[in-house]
Steps between C-alpha positions, in 0.01 A plus 500: 500500500622416852539145621287576808200602290537193280512267800197672654299463179588131477412434865163671470418310182585168669279577802194643324470251214361207707252723683376653175460153349281390792296820471441453127396137547255601774343764278471263206335229708247742651634518857379814676783706646434789743541843345785618733704186422442537129588871497815443706616218274439700186679805642800281580497355151482846343796615713701196392416557136605866521830405664574225249400721207735777610788254545422339165495837323838596643650167392348541155636851446841393634514212252404730211764758590784269603473223241308676225259206480163510331173524685433128514856411604505773763164388644614140511821600675309712754252222580784248530679728745195584711325162518713218645564205271351255750175698523467523123560130453255407777225705335576347160507149648160553663337620178651208307377254762145637477521476121613138537197433720281599207698272267461216750123544507473476120759216490762678295878524530730798464710519183566142397645513145386254235705182511632570851475262794342646819662360814273528807662523843216559750447145629714536819323820610137447392386346828679767703342786302151357543569455870598869525179599325293281735670646809436852370132425450479344847670806651249727326207308646648494851575874500149570374360320805742647754536872410195704615583835335335532158764726344797287615313188399433639151862608445640166617248316288616686189866441587446129563301450181768682305761277665317189379487649150876570509580143610290360215654751258854393593412137439319590176810687380709186551246283317455733202872589470688166481857449390531479122735300277463658158531326166857626447613351833505825700374501856280747687497460877215664692341506840162663464536873445801527735782350293571474127829384343563425132788266412605476132546153355859580403619520862331178622771236531321216681185419696418214735242384751641589841275519807635726772364674810681834531447729796424870489226692323351491154813619315834391644845542343805312627855631490581269207235666283218248547147639492231306689142585403328272750130422529395328820869508604604266218646499150488212252696618192858626471615690190869569433586810294806585294502858632325694779159655442367813670174500696293736716375401844134560598582830677738635236846379599710356218718193487658246267514121494666228294304204639120502526293276723122517484195291573288325238201276560626273219879543505569225245286669236672833565848346472404310184383825339821679599745234379318372192754430222529731205346369176748319274572662163340321207743387226484686170336302214733360234514696176339331197785611269773352715627165366424198707802354675635190325540178687856412585589144397608269772874454521628143457842386599742463201554160360853347547648210306528172679840396623590132502724394776794277396454140578716361771505150342755444209385345172564117487659345184268300276 
């Protein structure tokens, strides 16, 4: 399999996927699309599928011959080689966000074990997310009044409505997937469906309330191994570790950190759950057959005979 063919297949997949998504949404919502446009789009999709299928088959057969892998391992290797990691993770993130929107509607949370403490973190961004949703709705109404062409109006309407749904889904993912401090003291850091990091209790050395305002994006790692998982450009809890932990960024890049900073709506409760003291061992009950300890008599100082001092005055004669 040549590198040129692999790059061409990836580029075509990147370019056609958004257009096909818009086309599918239009068909599902009942938007009428002219026959020439529909036939041209479907022909392009078929050509892309044929190209990707041929590239995938070559990668699959190469994996079977070169590595001697089984069918499932060879297929997984071929898909991992053909489809970029960022594209795969974006698709997975979008499906998880839509699933979280359903959980948000029925007021449920995602995988909170029994006895664990959920730690919400959405307070700094809630107003901003609702503002984005309002602006998207306002943009949809304005475009509906301005654009005179029915087909363009219908396509933009579907895209704008889907954009509002995505904004709400991202916020719903953050609400239904909070941080978690489990009963054994382990920590699970999350940001919606984009970031997930599990920290065992054995490597947590200390935790404290520490409000900071780091710059950069959602996930930022300093040179000293400090990970900032900021929400609304702020973090409120700092956790020191005894050894670095590995994590995966939202688009697939890997990193490690020894200090974790994240946001919590109630940082004191999160820190208290992380640093709660271990239960004290209960003393073993005394055995009934063991003899009771005898009381030790009090020690008294030894008695000494009195000493009479010689008189300094001589005896007088009678």
